[in-house]
PDB file of C-alpha atoms in Angstrom:
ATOM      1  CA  UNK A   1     133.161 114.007 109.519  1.00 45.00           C
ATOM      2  CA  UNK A   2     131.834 111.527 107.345  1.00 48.00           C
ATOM      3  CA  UNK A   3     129.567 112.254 103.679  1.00 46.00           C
ATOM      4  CA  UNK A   4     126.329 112.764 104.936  1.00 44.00           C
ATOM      5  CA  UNK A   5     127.198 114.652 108.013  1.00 44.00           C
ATOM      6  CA  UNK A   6     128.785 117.121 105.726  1.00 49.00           C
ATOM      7  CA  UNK A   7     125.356 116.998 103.155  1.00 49.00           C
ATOM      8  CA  UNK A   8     123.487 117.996 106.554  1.00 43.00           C
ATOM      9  CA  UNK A   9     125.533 120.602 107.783  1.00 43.00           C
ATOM     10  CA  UNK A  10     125.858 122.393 104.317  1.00 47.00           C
ATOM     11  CA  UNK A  11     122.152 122.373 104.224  1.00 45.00           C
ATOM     12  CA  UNK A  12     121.694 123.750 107.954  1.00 43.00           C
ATOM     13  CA  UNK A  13     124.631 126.080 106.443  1.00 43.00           C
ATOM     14  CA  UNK A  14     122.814 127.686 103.855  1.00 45.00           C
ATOM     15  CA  UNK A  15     120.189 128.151 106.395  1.00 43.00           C
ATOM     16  CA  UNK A  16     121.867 131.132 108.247  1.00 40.00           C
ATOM     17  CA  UNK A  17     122.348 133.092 105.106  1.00 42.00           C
ATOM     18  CA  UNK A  18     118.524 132.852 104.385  1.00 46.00           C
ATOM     19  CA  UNK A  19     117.159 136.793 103.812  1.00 47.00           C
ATOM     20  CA  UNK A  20     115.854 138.536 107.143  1.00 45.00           C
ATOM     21  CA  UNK A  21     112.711 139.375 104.993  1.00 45.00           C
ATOM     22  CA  UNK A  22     112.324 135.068 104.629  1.00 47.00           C
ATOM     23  CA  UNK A  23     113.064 134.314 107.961  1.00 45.00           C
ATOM     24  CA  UNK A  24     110.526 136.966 109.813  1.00 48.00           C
ATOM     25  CA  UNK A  25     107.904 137.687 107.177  1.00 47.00           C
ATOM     26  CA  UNK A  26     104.760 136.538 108.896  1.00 52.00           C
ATOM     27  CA  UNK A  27     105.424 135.747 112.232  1.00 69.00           C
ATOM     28  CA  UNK A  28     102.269 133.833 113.291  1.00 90.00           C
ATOM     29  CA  UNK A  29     101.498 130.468 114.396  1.00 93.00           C
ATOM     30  CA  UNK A  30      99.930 128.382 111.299  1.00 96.00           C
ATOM     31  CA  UNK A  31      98.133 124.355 111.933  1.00 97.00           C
ATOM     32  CA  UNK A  32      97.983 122.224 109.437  1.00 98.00           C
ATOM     33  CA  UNK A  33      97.993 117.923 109.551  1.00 98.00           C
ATOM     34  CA  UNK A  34      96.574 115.095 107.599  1.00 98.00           C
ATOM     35  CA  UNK A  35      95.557 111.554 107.922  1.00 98.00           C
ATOM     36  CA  UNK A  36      95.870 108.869 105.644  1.00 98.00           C
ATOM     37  CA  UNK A  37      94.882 105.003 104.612  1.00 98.00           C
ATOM     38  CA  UNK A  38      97.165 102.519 102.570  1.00 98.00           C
ATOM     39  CA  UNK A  39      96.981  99.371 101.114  1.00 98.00           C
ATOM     40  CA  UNK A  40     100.446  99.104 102.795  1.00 98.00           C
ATOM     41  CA  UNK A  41     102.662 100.434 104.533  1.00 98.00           C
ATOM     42  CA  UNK A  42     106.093 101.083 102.902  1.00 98.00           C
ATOM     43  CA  UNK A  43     109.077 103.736 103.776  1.00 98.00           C
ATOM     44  CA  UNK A  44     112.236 104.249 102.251  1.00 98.00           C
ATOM     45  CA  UNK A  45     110.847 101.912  99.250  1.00 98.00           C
ATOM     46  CA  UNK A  46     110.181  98.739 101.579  1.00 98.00           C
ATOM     47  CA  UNK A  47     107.239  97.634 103.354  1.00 98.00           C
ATOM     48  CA  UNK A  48     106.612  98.106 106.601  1.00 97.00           C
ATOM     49  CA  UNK A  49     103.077  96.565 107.364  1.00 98.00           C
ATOM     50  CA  UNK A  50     103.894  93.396 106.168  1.00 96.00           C
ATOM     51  CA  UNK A  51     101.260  93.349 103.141  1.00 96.00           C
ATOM     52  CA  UNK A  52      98.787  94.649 105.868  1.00 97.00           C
ATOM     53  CA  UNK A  53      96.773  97.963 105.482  1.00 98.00           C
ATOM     54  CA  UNK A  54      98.190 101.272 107.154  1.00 98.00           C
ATOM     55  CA  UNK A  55      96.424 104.131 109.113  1.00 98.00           C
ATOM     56  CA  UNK A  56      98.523 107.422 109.885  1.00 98.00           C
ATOM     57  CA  UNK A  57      98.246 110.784 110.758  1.00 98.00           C
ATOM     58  CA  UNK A  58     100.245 113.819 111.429  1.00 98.00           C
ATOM     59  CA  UNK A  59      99.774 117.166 112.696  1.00 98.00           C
ATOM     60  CA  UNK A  60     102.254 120.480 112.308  1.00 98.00           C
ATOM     61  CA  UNK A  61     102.590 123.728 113.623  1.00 98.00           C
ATOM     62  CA  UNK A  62     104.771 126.818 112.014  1.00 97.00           C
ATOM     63  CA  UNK A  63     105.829 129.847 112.981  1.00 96.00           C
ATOM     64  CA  UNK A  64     108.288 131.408 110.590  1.00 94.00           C
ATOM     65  CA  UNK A  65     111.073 129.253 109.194  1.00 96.00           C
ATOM     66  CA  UNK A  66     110.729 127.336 112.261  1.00 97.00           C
ATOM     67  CA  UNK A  67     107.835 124.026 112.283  1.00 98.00           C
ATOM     68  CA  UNK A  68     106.738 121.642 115.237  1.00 98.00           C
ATOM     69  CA  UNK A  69     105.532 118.111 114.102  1.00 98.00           C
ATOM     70  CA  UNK A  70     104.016 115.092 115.335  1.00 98.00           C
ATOM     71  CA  UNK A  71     102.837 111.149 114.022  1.00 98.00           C
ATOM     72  CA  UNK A  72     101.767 107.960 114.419  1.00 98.00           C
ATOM     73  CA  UNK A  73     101.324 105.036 112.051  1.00 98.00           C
ATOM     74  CA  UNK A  74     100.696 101.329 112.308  1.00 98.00           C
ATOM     75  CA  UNK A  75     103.746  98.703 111.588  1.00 97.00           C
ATOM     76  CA  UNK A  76     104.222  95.634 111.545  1.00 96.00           C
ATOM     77  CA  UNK A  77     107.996  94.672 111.996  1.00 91.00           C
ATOM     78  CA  UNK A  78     108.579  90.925 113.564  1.00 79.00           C
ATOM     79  CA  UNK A  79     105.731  89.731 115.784  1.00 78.00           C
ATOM     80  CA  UNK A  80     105.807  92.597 118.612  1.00 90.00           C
ATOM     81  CA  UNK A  81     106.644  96.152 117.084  1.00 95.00           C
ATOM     82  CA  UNK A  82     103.140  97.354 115.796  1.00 96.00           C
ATOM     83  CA  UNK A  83     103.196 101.233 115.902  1.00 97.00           C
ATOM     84  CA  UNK A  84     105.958 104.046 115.333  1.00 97.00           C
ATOM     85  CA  UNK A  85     105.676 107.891 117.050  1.00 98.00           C
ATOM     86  CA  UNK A  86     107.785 110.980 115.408  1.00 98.00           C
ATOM     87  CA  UNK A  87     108.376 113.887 117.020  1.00 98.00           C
ATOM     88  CA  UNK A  88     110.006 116.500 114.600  1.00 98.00           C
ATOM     89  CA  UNK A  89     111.711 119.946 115.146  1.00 98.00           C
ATOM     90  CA  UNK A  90     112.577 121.813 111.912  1.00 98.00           C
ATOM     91  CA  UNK A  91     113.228 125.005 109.203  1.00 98.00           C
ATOM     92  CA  UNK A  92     112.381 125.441 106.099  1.00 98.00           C
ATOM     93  CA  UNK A  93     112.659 128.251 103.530  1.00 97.00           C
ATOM     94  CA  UNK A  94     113.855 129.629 100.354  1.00 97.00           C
ATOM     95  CA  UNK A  95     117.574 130.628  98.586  1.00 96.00           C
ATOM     96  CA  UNK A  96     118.459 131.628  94.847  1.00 96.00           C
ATOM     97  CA  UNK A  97     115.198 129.793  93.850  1.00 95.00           C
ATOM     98  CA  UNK A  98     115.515 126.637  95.401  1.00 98.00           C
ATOM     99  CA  UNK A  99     113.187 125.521  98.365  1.00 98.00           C
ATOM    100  CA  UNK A 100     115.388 124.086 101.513  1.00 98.00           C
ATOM    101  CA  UNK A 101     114.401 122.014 104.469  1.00 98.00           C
ATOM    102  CA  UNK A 102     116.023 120.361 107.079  1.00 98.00           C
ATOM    103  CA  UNK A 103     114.899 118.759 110.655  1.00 98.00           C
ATOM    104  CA  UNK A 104     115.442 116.484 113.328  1.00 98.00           C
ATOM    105  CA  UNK A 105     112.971 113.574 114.655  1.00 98.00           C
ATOM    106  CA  UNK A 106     112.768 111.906 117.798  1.00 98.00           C
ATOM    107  CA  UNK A 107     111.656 108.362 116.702  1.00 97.00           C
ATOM    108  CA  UNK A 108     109.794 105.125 119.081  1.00 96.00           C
ATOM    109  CA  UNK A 109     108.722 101.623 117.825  1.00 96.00           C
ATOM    110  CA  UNK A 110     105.716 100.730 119.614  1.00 96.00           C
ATOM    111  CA  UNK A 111     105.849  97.712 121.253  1.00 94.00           C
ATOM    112  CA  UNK A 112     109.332  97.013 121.231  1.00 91.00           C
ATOM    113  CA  UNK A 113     110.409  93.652 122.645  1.00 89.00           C
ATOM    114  CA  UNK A 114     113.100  93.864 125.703  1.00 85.00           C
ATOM    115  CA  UNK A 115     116.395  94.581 124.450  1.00 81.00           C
ATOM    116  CA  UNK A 116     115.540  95.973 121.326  1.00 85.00           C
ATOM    117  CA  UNK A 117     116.718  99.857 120.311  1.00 85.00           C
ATOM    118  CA  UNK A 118     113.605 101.147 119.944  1.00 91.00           C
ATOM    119  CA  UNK A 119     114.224 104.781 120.349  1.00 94.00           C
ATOM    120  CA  UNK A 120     116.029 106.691 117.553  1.00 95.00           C
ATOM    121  CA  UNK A 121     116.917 110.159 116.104  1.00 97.00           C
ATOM    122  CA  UNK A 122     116.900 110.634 112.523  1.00 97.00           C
ATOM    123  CA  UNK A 123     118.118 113.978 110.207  1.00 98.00           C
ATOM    124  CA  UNK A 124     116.437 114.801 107.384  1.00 98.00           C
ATOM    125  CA  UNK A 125     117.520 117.307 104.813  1.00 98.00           C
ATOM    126  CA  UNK A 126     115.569 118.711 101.170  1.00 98.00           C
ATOM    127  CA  UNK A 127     117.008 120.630  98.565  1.00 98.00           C
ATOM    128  CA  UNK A 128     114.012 121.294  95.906  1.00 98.00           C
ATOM    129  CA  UNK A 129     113.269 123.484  92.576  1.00 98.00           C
ATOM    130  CA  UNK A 130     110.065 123.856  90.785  1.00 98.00           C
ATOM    131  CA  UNK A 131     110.517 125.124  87.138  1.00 97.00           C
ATOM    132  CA  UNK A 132     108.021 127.059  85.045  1.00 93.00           C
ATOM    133  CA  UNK A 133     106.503 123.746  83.444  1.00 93.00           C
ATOM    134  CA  UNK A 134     105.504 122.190  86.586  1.00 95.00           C
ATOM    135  CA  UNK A 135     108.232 120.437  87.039  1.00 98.00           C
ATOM    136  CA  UNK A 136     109.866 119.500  90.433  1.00 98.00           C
ATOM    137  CA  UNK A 137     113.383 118.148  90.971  1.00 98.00           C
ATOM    138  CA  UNK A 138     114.215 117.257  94.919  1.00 98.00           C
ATOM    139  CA  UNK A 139     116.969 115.502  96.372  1.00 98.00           C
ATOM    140  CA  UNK A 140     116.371 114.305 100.031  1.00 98.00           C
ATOM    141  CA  UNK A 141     118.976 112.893 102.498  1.00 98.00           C
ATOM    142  CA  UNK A 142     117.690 111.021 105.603  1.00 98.00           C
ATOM    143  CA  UNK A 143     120.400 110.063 108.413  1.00 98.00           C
ATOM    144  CA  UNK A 144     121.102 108.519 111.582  1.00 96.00           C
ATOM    145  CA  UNK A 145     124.101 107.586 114.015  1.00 95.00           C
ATOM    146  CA  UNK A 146     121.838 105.019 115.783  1.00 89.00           C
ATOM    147  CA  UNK A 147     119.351 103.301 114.109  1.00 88.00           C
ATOM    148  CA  UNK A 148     116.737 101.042 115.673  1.00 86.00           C
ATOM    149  CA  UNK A 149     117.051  97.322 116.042  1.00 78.00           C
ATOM    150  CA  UNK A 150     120.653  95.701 115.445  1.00 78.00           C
ATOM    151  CA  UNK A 151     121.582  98.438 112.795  1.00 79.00           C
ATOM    152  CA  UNK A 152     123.619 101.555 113.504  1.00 86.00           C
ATOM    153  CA  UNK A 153     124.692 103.867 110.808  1.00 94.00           C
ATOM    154  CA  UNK A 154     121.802 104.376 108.083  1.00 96.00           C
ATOM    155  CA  UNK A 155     121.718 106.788 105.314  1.00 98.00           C
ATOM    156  CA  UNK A 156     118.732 107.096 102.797  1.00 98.00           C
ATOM    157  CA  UNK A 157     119.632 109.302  99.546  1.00 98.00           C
ATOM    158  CA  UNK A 158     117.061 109.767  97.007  1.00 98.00           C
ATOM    159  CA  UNK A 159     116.118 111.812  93.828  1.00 98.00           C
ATOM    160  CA  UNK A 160     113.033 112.739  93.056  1.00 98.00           C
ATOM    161  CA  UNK A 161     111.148 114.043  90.052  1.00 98.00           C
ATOM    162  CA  UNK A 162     107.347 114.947  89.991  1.00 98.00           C
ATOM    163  CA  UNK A 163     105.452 116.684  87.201  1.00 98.00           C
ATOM    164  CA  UNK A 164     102.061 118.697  87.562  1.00 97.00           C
ATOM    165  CA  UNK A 165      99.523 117.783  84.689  1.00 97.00           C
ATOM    166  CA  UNK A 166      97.058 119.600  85.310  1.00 96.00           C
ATOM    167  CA  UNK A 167      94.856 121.129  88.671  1.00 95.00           C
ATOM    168  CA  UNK A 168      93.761 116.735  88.958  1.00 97.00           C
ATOM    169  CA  UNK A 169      96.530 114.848  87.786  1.00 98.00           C
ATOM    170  CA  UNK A 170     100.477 114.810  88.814  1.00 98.00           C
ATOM    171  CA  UNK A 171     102.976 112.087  88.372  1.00 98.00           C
ATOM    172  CA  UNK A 172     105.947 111.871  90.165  1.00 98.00           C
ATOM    173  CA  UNK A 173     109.202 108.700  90.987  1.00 98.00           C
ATOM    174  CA  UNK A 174     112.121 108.329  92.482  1.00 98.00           C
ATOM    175  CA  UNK A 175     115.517 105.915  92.848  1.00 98.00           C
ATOM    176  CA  UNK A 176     117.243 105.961  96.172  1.00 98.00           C
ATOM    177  CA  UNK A 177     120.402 103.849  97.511  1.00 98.00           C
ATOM    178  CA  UNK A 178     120.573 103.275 101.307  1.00 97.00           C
ATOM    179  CA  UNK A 179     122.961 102.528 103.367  1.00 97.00           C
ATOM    180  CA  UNK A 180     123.164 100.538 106.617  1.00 94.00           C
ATOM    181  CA  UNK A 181     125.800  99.361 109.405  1.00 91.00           C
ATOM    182  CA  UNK A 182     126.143  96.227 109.620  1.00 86.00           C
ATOM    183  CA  UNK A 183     126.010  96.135 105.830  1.00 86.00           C
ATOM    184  CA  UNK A 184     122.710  95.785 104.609  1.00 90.00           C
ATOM    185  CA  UNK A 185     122.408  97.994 101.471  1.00 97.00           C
ATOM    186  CA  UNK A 186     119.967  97.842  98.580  1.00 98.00           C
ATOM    187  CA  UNK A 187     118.638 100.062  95.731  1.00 98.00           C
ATOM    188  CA  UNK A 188     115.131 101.152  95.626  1.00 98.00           C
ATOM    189  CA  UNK A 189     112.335 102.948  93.542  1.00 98.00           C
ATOM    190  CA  UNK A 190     108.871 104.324  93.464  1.00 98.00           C
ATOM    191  CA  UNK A 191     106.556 105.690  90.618  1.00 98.00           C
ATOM    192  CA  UNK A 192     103.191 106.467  90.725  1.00 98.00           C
ATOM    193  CA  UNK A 193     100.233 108.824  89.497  1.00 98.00           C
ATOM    194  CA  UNK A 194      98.068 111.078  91.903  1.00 98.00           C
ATOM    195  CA  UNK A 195      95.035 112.535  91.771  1.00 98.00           C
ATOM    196  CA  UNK A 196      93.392 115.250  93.389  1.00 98.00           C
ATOM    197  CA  UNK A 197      89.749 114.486  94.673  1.00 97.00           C
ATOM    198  CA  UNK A 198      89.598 117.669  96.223  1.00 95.00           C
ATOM    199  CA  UNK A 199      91.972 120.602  97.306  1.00 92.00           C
ATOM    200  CA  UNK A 200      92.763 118.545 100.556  1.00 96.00           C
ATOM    201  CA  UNK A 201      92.010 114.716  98.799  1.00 98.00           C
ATOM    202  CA  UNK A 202      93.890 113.291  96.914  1.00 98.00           C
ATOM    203  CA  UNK A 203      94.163 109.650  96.128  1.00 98.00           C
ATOM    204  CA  UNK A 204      97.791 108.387  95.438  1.00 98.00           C
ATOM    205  CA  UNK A 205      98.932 104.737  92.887  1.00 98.00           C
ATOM    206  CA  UNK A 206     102.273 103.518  93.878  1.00 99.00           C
ATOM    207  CA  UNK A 207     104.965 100.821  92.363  1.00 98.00           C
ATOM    208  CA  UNK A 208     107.587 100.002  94.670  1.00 98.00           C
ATOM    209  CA  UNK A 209     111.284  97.772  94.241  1.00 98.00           C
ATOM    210  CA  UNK A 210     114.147  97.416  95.283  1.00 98.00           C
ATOM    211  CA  UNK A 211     117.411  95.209  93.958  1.00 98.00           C
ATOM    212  CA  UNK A 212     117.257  93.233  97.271  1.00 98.00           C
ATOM    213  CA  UNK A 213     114.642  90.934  96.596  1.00 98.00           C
ATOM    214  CA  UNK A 214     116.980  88.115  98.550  1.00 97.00           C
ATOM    215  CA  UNK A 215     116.455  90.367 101.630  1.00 96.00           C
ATOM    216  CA  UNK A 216     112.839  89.521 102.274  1.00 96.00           C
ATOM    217  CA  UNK A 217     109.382  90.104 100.956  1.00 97.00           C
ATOM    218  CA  UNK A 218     109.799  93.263 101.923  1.00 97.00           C
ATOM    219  CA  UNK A 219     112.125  94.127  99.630  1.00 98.00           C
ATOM    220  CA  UNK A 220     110.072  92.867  96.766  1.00 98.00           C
ATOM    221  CA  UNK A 221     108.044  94.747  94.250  1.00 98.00           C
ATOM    222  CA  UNK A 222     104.533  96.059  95.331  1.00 98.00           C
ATOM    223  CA  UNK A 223     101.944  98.490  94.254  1.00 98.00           C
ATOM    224  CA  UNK A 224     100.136 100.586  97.093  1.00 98.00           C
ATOM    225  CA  UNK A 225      96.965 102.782  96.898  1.00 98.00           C
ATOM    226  CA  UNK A 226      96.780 105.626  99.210  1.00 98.00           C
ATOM    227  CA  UNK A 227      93.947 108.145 100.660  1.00 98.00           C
ATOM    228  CA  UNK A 228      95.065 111.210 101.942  1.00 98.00           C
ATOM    229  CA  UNK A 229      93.195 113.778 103.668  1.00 98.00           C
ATOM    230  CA  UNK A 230      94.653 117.387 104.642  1.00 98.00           C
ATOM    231  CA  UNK A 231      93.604 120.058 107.222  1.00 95.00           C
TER     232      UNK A 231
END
């Protein structure tokens, strides 16, 4: 069993000693989703839009611990992979303080050219605490045995800090490493400020890098604007 395997399984672990109280209070069906516009598109600190503009949106459903999800954005990877679908089953819930997720997605590049590994699953697992000043400390671990295109083995780990300013204003960055089969690692990081429009607006500022730069523009320092609007 390799590192990460063992960082997912502790969290889905920790998941079976969750309270009865947490994991049957409330036992109705509750919709939310959002949709969203970017300058660019960029995941695990790299672009993914090619300095073109992003559209996405998602939609959930919860019942319980238990949460149903669905998206779609816009890429642009190469010159035939333009769109990517998610289909996520998960939990979520609380221990000793600290909030816990962890779920499974069933991944598809749009568009794929013949021969390329277009379909994926990817694990992703949160461990999260928010202090008394506002503060929020996460660490998030995001895995798979099969990733698309030539890669196999990836593993994104990142730490996270954001910090509530007031009922407007947050801040909030993060470093990550990553980790890819055939070797391909890099570095990464994101700050930026947010700011609430409205309860379900906000409007997010974004620096991104890595230590790759040799790897592409890509890889390469940008700074995104972002639109969000929740439901």
């Amino acid at each position: 069993m390799n590192w990460a395997t063992g960082r997912v399984l502790a969290i889905v672990t920790a998941f079976t000693f969750l309270p009865a109280s947490e994991l049957h209070a409330q036992q109705i069906w509750k919709w939310s989703g959002q949709i969203g516009a970017a300058s660019e598109g960029v995941s695990k600190d790299v672009a993914e839009t090619a300095g073109r503009g992003q559209l996405r949106g998602a939609v959930e459903a919860a019942y319980g611990p238990v949460f149903l999800g669905a998206s779609l954005r816009n890429l642009h990877e190469g010159p035939d992979v333009d769109s990517q679908q998610e289909y996520v089953l998960g939990t979520r819930g609380k221990l000793a303080g600290f909030d816990l997720s962890f779920s499974g997605g069933y991944k598809i590049k749009g568009n794929a050219p013949s021969g390329f590994d277009a379909n994926f699953v990817e694990f992703e697992g949160t461990i999260a605490r928010t202090l008394s000043s506002g503060t929020t400390l996460r660490l998030t671990d995001v895995y798979t045995a099969d990733a698309p295109g030539p890669a196999r083995r990836d593993n994104f780990l990142e730490f996270g800090v954001a910090q509530v300013i007031d009922k407007h204003w947050s801040v909030s960055g993060a470093v990550a490493a990553r980790t890819i089969t055939p070797k391909s690692d890099y570095t990464g990081m994101n700050i930026g400020v947010s700011y609430a429009l409205r309860p379900k607006t906000s409007i997010d500022l974004r620096y991104y890098d890595t230590n790759q730069h040799d790897f592409g523009n890509d890889f390469k320092s940008r700074l995104v604007v972002a639109v969000t609007q929740g439901f």
